[in-house]
Amino acid sequence: ASGGTVAALPLSDGLRILVAVAATTSEPNGMPLPPAVLAILAIGLVLSIGIFVLLARRAPEEPGKPAVEVEVEGTAVAALTVIGRYTLVDRIGQGGMAEIYSAVTTGEGSFRRPVVIKRLRPELTVDPNAIAQFCDEANLLSAFHHPNIVAVHDFGRWQNQFFLAEEYVPGRDLGQLIGRRFERDQRPPPIEVIAFVAYEILKALDYAHTLQSEQGRPLGIVHRDISPENIMVSARGDVKLLDFGVGKANEGRAAKTEMGVVKGNVTYMAPEQARGLQVDARADLYSLALVIYGCCTGQPLYTGDTTYGLLMKAGVGPGPEERAAIEQLPRPFGAMVQRATAPRLEDRYGSAREMAADLEPWARHGATPTGALVTDLYGPELKEEAHRLANFAVDGPPETLAH
């Protein structure tokens, strides 16, 4: 109707309902509604919305099956639960978009394989943007075949649950390793370990940054979220980069990043990324340099009480105090971090391969001590995890995760 209003009212779990309110019309054939009728319609609308909210919050349950609850991070899933052909074992993490589980899948004979299940959070399954971003990550990872990037085994939707099945890495993320090292020993890991981890990540970044389409066009992939939590280190000395959830590319939906939209971990952002400007591979190298600083000192370069305060510092870049702190890093990291975080883009490393060349002499013999450090810090826990994954029972009637 002319002069009408259409509004979207937000409901629970990201749901919205369209409400149309018709104004009185001034056209010849128009007939305004009496106030009493309008009041009755308004009351009916409020009651309808209330009923809709109650129905939306009610999770569907199968007859005879109890609702499944999941315990807090780091503990076992409360009931035998499955997503597709994967049996969930422990909840091992949670991010803004997904819940992370260790899991196993079995097959004919004695086939058994541990995996990591990344499951889109239930409240986001009604958000088209969240689903699109999750699908973009799966599509991006499916194009990668590199020993330093966590492999994707499967992607799908099961009973309205979107999930990624990824390679299981028997280790810990770099943030956990550095935290425990400083907490227990009050000192950083050996120089060769820091150099080796950074060198291996640079190999992964060189691969991703230079990847081309089938037509030979550069994909222009930028990770945009290089942080200690997105670097896995195993007891075998393997180093893997994970979580391209906020990555960008030149082609497909991942290319359509809005200018002014900031994505990634503020603590490790390059200034151009913190300002919402266009980024390229050098932003990832900048972030990795800040990760190196954290490995050497046990704390991030930027500190602040609020995310906004950190964002402001990241948008400016290192000041005199931060530059002085970087100068105190042991060789070869001081000069390397200074260059990778230079204010002018043209003064930074031009590629991951160039930065890796400066690290290679220090990283050459780092694999063995890296694995030894992981075992020293987390050996008993990793052994217990391996035993649990190898012996977790998957037979019997499975329960499904509530969705």
Tab-separated table of C-alpha atoms in Angstrom:
chain	number	residue	atom	x	y	z
A	1	ALA	CA	0.000	0.000	0.000
A	2	SER	CA	1.126	3.541	-0.679
A	3	GLY	CA	2.834	5.009	2.361
A	4	GLY	CA	3.236	1.558	3.962
A	5	THR	CA	6.234	0.491	6.015
A	6	VAL	CA	8.095	-2.816	5.903
A	7	ALA	CA	10.441	-3.660	8.777
A	8	ALA	CA	12.584	-6.660	9.732
A	9	LEU	CA	12.284	-7.534	13.419
A	10	PRO	CA	15.217	-9.588	14.823
A	11	LEU	CA	14.254	-12.712	16.725
A	12	SER	CA	16.248	-15.361	18.567
A	13	ASP	CA	19.158	-17.267	17.004
A	14	GLY	CA	19.529	-14.851	14.128
A	15	LEU	CA	15.959	-15.271	12.846
A	16	ARG	CA	14.056	-12.300	11.463
A	17	ILE	CA	10.423	-11.688	10.580
A	18	LEU	CA	9.110	-9.188	8.070
A	19	VAL	CA	6.340	-6.930	9.371
A	20	ALA	CA	4.305	-4.721	7.049
A	21	VAL	CA	2.353	-1.836	8.496
A	22	ALA	CA	-0.079	-0.107	6.172
A	23	ALA	CA	-0.626	3.598	6.611
A	24	THR	CA	-3.951	5.271	5.889
A	25	THR	CA	-4.203	6.073	2.233
A	26	SER	CA	-5.074	9.395	0.723
A	27	GLU	CA	-6.120	7.937	-2.635
A	28	PRO	CA	-9.767	8.260	-3.714
A	29	ASN	CA	-10.581	4.615	-3.128
A	30	GLY	CA	-8.737	4.382	0.161
A	31	MET	CA	-10.618	3.747	3.373
A	32	PRO	CA	-8.704	4.242	6.650
A	33	LEU	CA	-9.230	1.557	9.283
A	34	PRO	CA	-10.936	2.515	12.541
A	35	PRO	CA	-8.598	2.831	15.576
A	36	ALA	CA	-10.233	-0.130	17.329
A	37	VAL	CA	-9.475	-2.412	14.382
A	38	LEU	CA	-5.884	-1.195	14.230
A	39	ALA	CA	-5.504	-1.924	17.975
A	40	ILE	CA	-6.825	-5.473	17.528
A	41	LEU	CA	-4.427	-6.051	14.611
A	42	ALA	CA	-1.486	-4.769	16.658
A	43	ILE	CA	-2.327	-7.104	19.570
A	44	GLY	CA	-2.645	-10.030	17.170
A	45	LEU	CA	0.745	-9.201	15.628
A	46	VAL	CA	2.467	-9.124	19.029
A	47	LEU	CA	0.936	-12.466	20.009
A	48	SER	CA	1.969	-13.997	16.671
A	49	ILE	CA	5.577	-12.865	17.119
A	50	GLY	CA	5.633	-14.276	20.654
A	51	ILE	CA	4.376	-17.670	19.472
A	52	PHE	CA	6.907	-17.642	16.612
A	53	VAL	CA	9.795	-16.963	19.030
A	54	LEU	CA	8.730	-19.851	21.290
A	55	LEU	CA	8.529	-22.224	18.334
A	56	ALA	CA	11.889	-21.053	16.968
A	57	ARG	CA	13.583	-21.728	20.294
A	58	ARG	CA	12.211	-25.233	20.590
A	59	ALA	CA	14.825	-27.692	19.298
A	60	PRO	CA	13.419	-30.669	17.424
A	61	GLU	CA	13.721	-33.923	19.320
A	62	GLU	CA	13.380	-37.434	18.077
A	63	PRO	CA	10.919	-39.624	20.025
A	64	GLY	CA	12.627	-41.722	22.661
A	65	LYS	CA	15.953	-39.887	22.386
A	66	PRO	CA	17.135	-37.488	25.078
A	67	ALA	CA	18.531	-34.097	24.196
A	68	VAL	CA	22.317	-34.194	23.875
A	69	GLU	CA	24.428	-31.809	25.902
A	70	VAL	CA	28.038	-30.988	25.136
A	71	GLU	CA	30.474	-30.278	27.923
A	72	VAL	CA	32.880	-27.351	28.066
A	73	GLU	CA	36.011	-27.159	25.950
A	74	GLY	CA	38.634	-29.786	26.632
A	75	THR	CA	36.250	-32.398	27.984
A	76	ALA	CA	34.429	-35.345	26.531
A	77	VAL	CA	31.198	-35.011	24.601
A	78	ALA	CA	28.477	-35.952	27.100
A	79	ALA	CA	26.795	-38.573	24.893
A	80	LEU	CA	27.774	-40.586	21.868
A	81	THR	CA	27.194	-38.129	19.077
A	82	VAL	CA	27.649	-38.251	15.328
A	83	ILE	CA	27.782	-35.934	12.376
A	84	GLY	CA	27.424	-37.967	9.219
A	85	ARG	CA	29.935	-40.807	9.393
A	86	TYR	CA	32.027	-39.107	12.090
A	87	THR	CA	31.735	-39.940	15.794
A	88	LEU	CA	32.605	-36.987	18.016
A	89	VAL	CA	34.960	-37.693	20.914
A	90	ASP	CA	35.995	-34.450	22.650
A	91	ARG	CA	35.220	-30.815	22.251
A	92	ILE	CA	38.598	-29.143	21.826
A	93	GLY	CA	37.755	-25.557	20.966
A	94	GLN	CA	35.273	-22.940	19.890
A	95	GLY	CA	35.531	-19.810	17.781
A	96	GLY	CA	33.195	-17.081	16.707
A	97	MET	CA	31.715	-19.231	13.947
A	98	ALA	CA	32.408	-22.857	14.737
A	99	GLU	CA	32.781	-25.512	17.408
A	100	ILE	CA	35.789	-27.825	17.126
A	101	TYR	CA	35.773	-31.534	18.032
A	102	SER	CA	38.180	-34.410	17.850
A	103	ALA	CA	36.423	-37.314	16.157
A	104	VAL	CA	36.917	-40.719	14.575
A	105	THR	CA	35.571	-42.351	11.463
A	106	THR	CA	35.583	-46.089	10.829
A	107	GLY	CA	35.145	-48.354	7.851
A	108	GLU	CA	35.310	-51.937	6.706
A	109	GLY	CA	37.569	-54.235	8.654
A	110	SER	CA	39.575	-52.382	11.250
A	111	PHE	CA	39.788	-49.062	9.371
A	112	ARG	CA	39.836	-46.168	11.820
A	113	ARG	CA	40.937	-42.583	11.339
A	114	PRO	CA	41.071	-39.643	13.752
A	115	VAL	CA	39.889	-36.324	12.344
A	116	VAL	CA	38.948	-32.861	13.524
A	117	ILE	CA	35.350	-31.764	12.955
A	118	LYS	CA	34.702	-28.068	12.581
A	119	ARG	CA	30.964	-27.562	12.988
A	120	LEU	CA	29.173	-24.308	12.203
A	121	ARG	CA	27.545	-23.080	15.389
A	122	PRO	CA	23.826	-23.993	15.442
A	123	GLU	CA	22.590	-20.424	15.805
A	124	LEU	CA	24.421	-19.502	12.584
A	125	THR	CA	22.731	-22.138	10.428
A	126	VAL	CA	19.973	-19.617	9.674
A	127	ASP	CA	22.464	-16.868	8.739
A	128	PRO	CA	23.130	-16.892	4.961
A	129	ASN	CA	26.316	-14.825	5.366
A	130	ALA	CA	27.782	-17.208	7.948
A	131	ILE	CA	26.923	-20.216	5.782
A	132	ALA	CA	28.483	-18.548	2.741
A	133	GLN	CA	31.694	-17.784	4.656
A	134	PHE	CA	31.879	-21.364	5.939
A	135	CYS	CA	31.409	-22.708	2.401
A	136	ASP	CA	34.055	-20.293	1.111
A	137	GLU	CA	36.555	-21.635	3.631
A	138	ALA	CA	35.813	-25.214	2.557
A	139	ASN	CA	36.189	-24.360	-1.127
A	140	LEU	CA	39.420	-22.482	-0.499
A	141	LEU	CA	40.938	-25.289	1.565
A	142	SER	CA	39.920	-27.901	-1.003
A	143	ALA	CA	42.276	-26.229	-3.472
A	144	PHE	CA	45.272	-26.624	-1.140
A	145	HIS	CA	47.624	-29.586	-1.270
A	146	HIS	CA	50.619	-28.711	0.869
A	147	PRO	CA	52.297	-30.472	3.824
A	148	ASN	CA	52.245	-27.272	5.910
A	149	ILE	CA	48.508	-26.594	5.501
A	150	VAL	CA	45.934	-28.646	7.382
A	151	ALA	CA	44.148	-30.851	4.844
A	152	VAL	CA	40.377	-30.988	4.424
A	153	HIS	CA	38.975	-34.517	4.080
A	154	ASP	CA	35.276	-33.750	3.791
A	155	PHE	CA	32.677	-30.995	3.796
A	156	GLY	CA	28.946	-31.378	4.055
A	157	ARG	CA	25.608	-30.733	5.649
A	158	TRP	CA	24.006	-33.312	7.897
A	159	GLN	CA	20.628	-32.728	9.550
A	160	ASN	CA	21.017	-28.980	9.034
A	161	GLN	CA	24.553	-29.055	10.493
A	162	PHE	CA	27.338	-27.718	8.295
A	163	PHE	CA	30.708	-29.295	9.024
A	164	LEU	CA	34.293	-29.588	7.852
A	165	ALA	CA	36.322	-32.745	8.462
A	166	GLU	CA	39.979	-31.789	8.706
A	167	GLU	CA	43.304	-33.486	9.273
A	168	TYR	CA	43.983	-34.356	12.906
A	169	VAL	CA	47.352	-33.019	14.091
A	170	PRO	CA	48.611	-34.752	17.276
A	171	GLY	CA	49.979	-31.658	18.968
A	172	ARG	CA	49.080	-28.208	20.233
A	173	ASP	CA	48.679	-24.770	18.731
A	174	LEU	CA	51.613	-22.406	19.004
A	175	GLY	CA	49.807	-20.171	21.491
A	176	GLN	CA	49.418	-23.071	23.914
A	177	LEU	CA	53.055	-24.089	23.497
A	178	ILE	CA	54.417	-20.599	24.098
A	179	GLY	CA	52.094	-20.040	27.053
A	180	ARG	CA	53.110	-23.245	28.818
A	181	ARG	CA	56.802	-22.741	28.040
A	182	PHE	CA	56.867	-19.319	29.690
A	183	GLU	CA	54.605	-20.428	32.540
A	184	ARG	CA	56.757	-23.442	33.364
A	185	ASP	CA	60.263	-22.375	32.394
A	186	GLN	CA	60.035	-18.555	32.269
A	187	ARG	CA	61.928	-18.472	28.985
A	188	PRO	CA	61.246	-18.703	25.257
A	189	PRO	CA	61.721	-21.803	23.142
A	190	PRO	CA	65.164	-22.290	21.578
A	191	ILE	CA	65.947	-19.984	18.650
A	192	GLU	CA	66.046	-22.881	16.208
A	193	VAL	CA	62.507	-23.900	17.233
A	194	ILE	CA	61.068	-20.410	16.688
A	195	ALA	CA	62.922	-20.124	13.387
A	196	PHE	CA	61.755	-23.556	12.238
A	197	VAL	CA	58.088	-22.915	13.033
A	198	ALA	CA	58.159	-19.552	11.248
A	199	TYR	CA	60.039	-21.039	8.291
A	200	GLU	CA	57.488	-23.819	7.854
A	201	ILE	CA	54.609	-21.321	7.965
A	202	LEU	CA	56.389	-19.197	5.367
A	203	LYS	CA	56.480	-22.243	3.088
A	204	ALA	CA	52.725	-22.602	3.521
A	205	LEU	CA	52.191	-18.901	2.825
A	206	ASP	CA	54.424	-18.968	-0.244
A	207	TYR	CA	52.298	-21.801	-1.609
A	208	ALA	CA	48.991	-20.061	-0.848
A	209	HIS	CA	50.115	-16.625	-2.044
A	210	THR	CA	51.345	-17.933	-5.400
A	211	LEU	CA	48.545	-20.419	-6.115
A	212	GLN	CA	46.964	-20.046	-9.554
A	213	SER	CA	43.642	-20.989	-11.098
A	214	GLU	CA	43.319	-23.673	-13.752
A	215	GLN	CA	43.541	-20.875	-16.304
A	216	GLY	CA	46.879	-19.739	-14.879
A	217	ARG	CA	45.584	-16.601	-13.166
A	218	PRO	CA	46.987	-15.770	-9.699
A	219	LEU	CA	44.320	-16.403	-7.071
A	220	GLY	CA	45.703	-13.662	-4.846
A	221	ILE	CA	45.011	-15.595	-1.634
A	222	VAL	CA	45.710	-13.805	1.648
A	223	HIS	CA	45.148	-15.629	4.938
A	224	ARG	CA	44.455	-12.460	7.000
A	225	ASP	CA	44.423	-14.288	10.335
A	226	ILE	CA	47.980	-15.436	11.028
A	227	SER	CA	48.158	-15.925	14.789
A	228	PRO	CA	49.622	-18.447	17.257
A	229	GLU	CA	46.203	-20.111	17.600
A	230	ASN	CA	46.134	-20.855	13.869
A	231	ILE	CA	49.505	-22.622	13.831
A	232	MET	CA	49.569	-26.283	14.872
A	233	VAL	CA	52.797	-27.980	15.971
A	234	SER	CA	52.963	-31.741	16.422
A	235	ALA	CA	55.118	-34.022	18.533
A	236	ARG	CA	56.682	-35.228	15.269
A	237	GLY	CA	57.887	-31.711	14.508
A	238	ASP	CA	55.204	-31.039	11.883
A	239	VAL	CA	54.019	-27.439	11.543
A	240	LYS	CA	50.615	-26.755	9.963
A	241	LEU	CA	48.736	-23.587	9.113
A	242	LEU	CA	44.977	-23.735	9.613
A	243	ASP	CA	41.786	-21.652	9.514
A	244	PHE	CA	41.425	-19.756	6.253
A	245	GLY	CA	37.971	-18.707	7.447
A	246	VAL	CA	38.640	-15.001	6.844
A	247	GLY	CA	40.955	-15.494	3.881
A	248	LYS	CA	40.451	-13.591	0.660
A	249	ALA	CA	41.064	-14.470	-2.977
A	250	ASN	CA	40.757	-12.741	-6.329
A	251	GLU	CA	38.005	-15.054	-7.553
A	252	GLY	CA	34.692	-16.315	-6.183
A	253	ARG	CA	32.762	-15.048	-3.172
A	254	ALA	CA	35.967	-14.820	-1.116
A	255	ALA	CA	37.018	-11.939	-3.385
A	256	LYS	CA	34.032	-9.823	-2.366
A	257	THR	CA	35.405	-8.342	0.831
A	258	GLU	CA	33.909	-4.938	1.567
A	259	MET	CA	36.302	-2.037	1.966
A	260	GLY	CA	36.225	-0.819	5.569
A	261	VAL	CA	35.394	-4.267	6.972
A	262	VAL	CA	38.054	-5.521	9.408
A	263	LYS	CA	38.514	-9.273	9.705
A	264	GLY	CA	41.128	-11.224	11.650
A	265	ASN	CA	42.916	-11.134	15.012
A	266	VAL	CA	43.497	-7.498	15.978
A	267	THR	CA	46.598	-8.351	18.049
A	268	TYR	CA	48.525	-9.468	14.960
A	269	MET	CA	47.120	-7.184	12.256
A	270	ALA	CA	49.032	-5.117	9.755
A	271	PRO	CA	48.069	-1.400	9.772
A	272	GLU	CA	46.392	-1.553	6.366
A	273	GLN	CA	44.260	-4.480	7.529
A	274	ALA	CA	43.295	-2.750	10.783
A	275	ARG	CA	42.164	0.264	8.758
A	276	GLY	CA	39.957	-1.865	6.555
A	277	LEU	CA	42.058	-1.194	3.450
A	278	GLN	CA	42.983	-3.578	0.658
A	279	VAL	CA	45.599	-6.125	1.745
A	280	ASP	CA	48.062	-8.367	-0.059
A	281	ALA	CA	50.570	-11.057	0.922
A	282	ARG	CA	52.670	-8.584	2.888
A	283	ALA	CA	49.921	-8.318	5.493
A	284	ASP	CA	50.380	-12.024	6.299
A	285	LEU	CA	54.147	-11.554	6.624
A	286	TYR	CA	53.562	-8.614	8.963
A	287	SER	CA	51.308	-10.780	11.138
A	288	LEU	CA	53.844	-13.603	11.203
A	289	ALA	CA	56.517	-11.138	12.326
A	290	LEU	CA	54.317	-10.185	15.287
A	291	VAL	CA	53.876	-13.890	16.064
A	292	ILE	CA	57.674	-14.261	16.096
A	293	TYR	CA	57.899	-11.363	18.541
A	294	GLY	CA	55.388	-13.095	20.824
A	295	CYS	CA	57.350	-16.354	20.675
A	296	CYS	CA	60.503	-14.550	21.817
A	297	THR	CA	58.946	-12.467	24.581
A	298	GLY	CA	55.886	-14.408	25.739
A	299	GLN	CA	53.601	-11.452	25.144
A	300	PRO	CA	52.151	-9.609	22.134
A	301	LEU	CA	53.733	-6.416	20.828
A	302	TYR	CA	50.515	-4.469	21.368
A	303	THR	CA	48.642	-4.445	24.654
A	304	GLY	CA	45.374	-2.734	25.500
A	305	ASP	CA	42.309	-2.989	27.688
A	306	THR	CA	39.833	-3.033	24.814
A	307	THR	CA	39.611	-4.375	21.304
A	308	TYR	CA	39.106	-0.825	20.088
A	309	GLY	CA	42.319	0.291	21.767
A	310	LEU	CA	44.238	-2.579	20.186
A	311	LEU	CA	42.699	-1.776	16.812
A	312	MET	CA	43.893	1.827	17.079
A	313	LYS	CA	47.434	0.686	17.908
A	314	ALA	CA	47.408	-1.859	15.084
A	315	GLY	CA	46.185	0.800	12.646
A	316	VAL	CA	49.195	2.990	13.456
A	317	GLY	CA	51.838	0.284	13.731
A	318	PRO	CA	54.822	0.048	16.099
A	319	GLY	CA	55.797	3.296	17.794
A	320	PRO	CA	59.192	4.210	19.309
A	321	GLU	CA	58.668	1.979	22.368
A	322	GLU	CA	57.646	-1.025	20.280
A	323	ARG	CA	60.525	-0.464	17.856
A	324	ALA	CA	62.958	-0.409	20.782
A	325	ALA	CA	61.490	-3.663	22.091
A	326	ILE	CA	61.848	-5.284	18.673
A	327	GLU	CA	65.517	-4.252	18.596
A	328	GLN	CA	66.087	-6.344	21.743
A	329	LEU	CA	65.029	-9.606	20.037
A	330	PRO	CA	67.815	-12.141	19.528
A	331	ARG	CA	69.358	-12.688	16.126
A	332	PRO	CA	68.033	-13.111	13.490
A	333	PHE	CA	64.623	-11.962	14.649
A	334	GLY	CA	65.198	-8.290	15.475
A	335	ALA	CA	66.134	-7.131	11.991
A	336	MET	CA	63.621	-9.496	10.401
A	337	VAL	CA	60.664	-8.253	12.441
A	338	GLN	CA	61.692	-4.631	11.855
A	339	ARG	CA	61.691	-5.148	8.111
A	340	ALA	CA	58.473	-7.169	7.953
A	341	THR	CA	56.648	-4.471	9.966
A	342	ALA	CA	58.081	-1.450	8.132
A	343	PRO	CA	55.523	1.392	7.827
A	344	ARG	CA	55.965	1.640	4.049
A	345	LEU	CA	54.829	-1.397	2.072
A	346	GLU	CA	57.737	-1.105	-0.350
A	347	ASP	CA	60.225	-1.403	2.539
A	348	ARG	CA	58.859	-4.769	3.696
A	349	TYR	CA	59.640	-8.258	2.460
A	350	GLY	CA	58.120	-8.643	-0.981
A	351	SER	CA	57.246	-12.319	-0.601
A	352	ALA	CA	57.162	-15.205	1.847
A	353	ARG	CA	60.007	-16.831	-0.070
A	354	GLU	CA	62.213	-13.780	0.451
A	355	MET	CA	61.528	-13.746	4.186
A	356	ALA	CA	62.094	-17.508	4.405
A	357	ALA	CA	65.535	-17.118	2.817
A	358	ASP	CA	66.661	-15.036	5.804
A	359	LEU	CA	65.359	-17.681	8.231
A	360	GLU	CA	66.588	-20.830	6.508
A	361	PRO	CA	70.090	-20.983	8.075
A	362	TRP	CA	68.568	-20.774	11.559
A	363	ALA	CA	65.730	-23.206	10.865
A	364	ARG	CA	67.742	-25.903	9.114
A	365	HIS	CA	67.983	-28.264	12.090
A	366	GLY	CA	64.836	-27.241	13.945
A	367	ALA	CA	62.462	-30.148	13.277
A	368	THR	CA	63.808	-32.514	15.939
A	369	PRO	CA	64.020	-29.959	18.780
A	370	THR	CA	60.551	-28.690	17.853
A	371	GLY	CA	59.012	-32.129	18.224
A	372	ALA	CA	60.988	-32.681	21.424
A	373	LEU	CA	59.631	-29.441	22.906
A	374	VAL	CA	56.029	-30.427	22.164
A	375	THR	CA	56.606	-33.826	23.779
A	376	ASP	CA	58.297	-32.243	26.775
A	377	LEU	CA	55.435	-29.802	27.346
A	378	TYR	CA	52.451	-31.983	26.450
A	379	GLY	CA	53.691	-35.585	26.174
A	380	PRO	CA	51.394	-37.268	28.754
A	381	GLU	CA	48.316	-35.398	27.511
A	382	LEU	CA	49.018	-36.279	23.887
A	383	LYS	CA	49.536	-39.924	24.809
A	384	GLU	CA	46.195	-39.969	26.613
A	385	GLU	CA	44.470	-38.344	23.622
A	386	ALA	CA	45.954	-40.868	21.222
A	387	HIS	CA	44.789	-43.743	23.430
A	388	ARG	CA	41.288	-42.298	23.689
A	389	LEU	CA	40.949	-41.802	19.925
A	390	ALA	CA	42.278	-45.295	19.254
A	391	ASN	CA	39.899	-46.979	21.687
A	392	PHE	CA	36.790	-44.817	21.652
A	393	ALA	CA	33.775	-47.051	21.097
A	394	VAL	CA	31.699	-46.174	18.048
A	395	ASP	CA	29.313	-49.107	18.057
A	396	GLY	CA	25.819	-48.928	19.492
A	397	PRO	CA	22.948	-46.573	18.677
A	398	PRO	CA	24.379	-43.081	18.170
A	399	GLU	CA	22.822	-39.926	19.512
A	400	THR	CA	22.712	-36.879	17.265
A	401	LEU	CA	23.728	-33.414	18.283
A	402	ALA	CA	20.797	-31.152	18.982
A	403	HIS	CA	20.444	-28.583	16.236
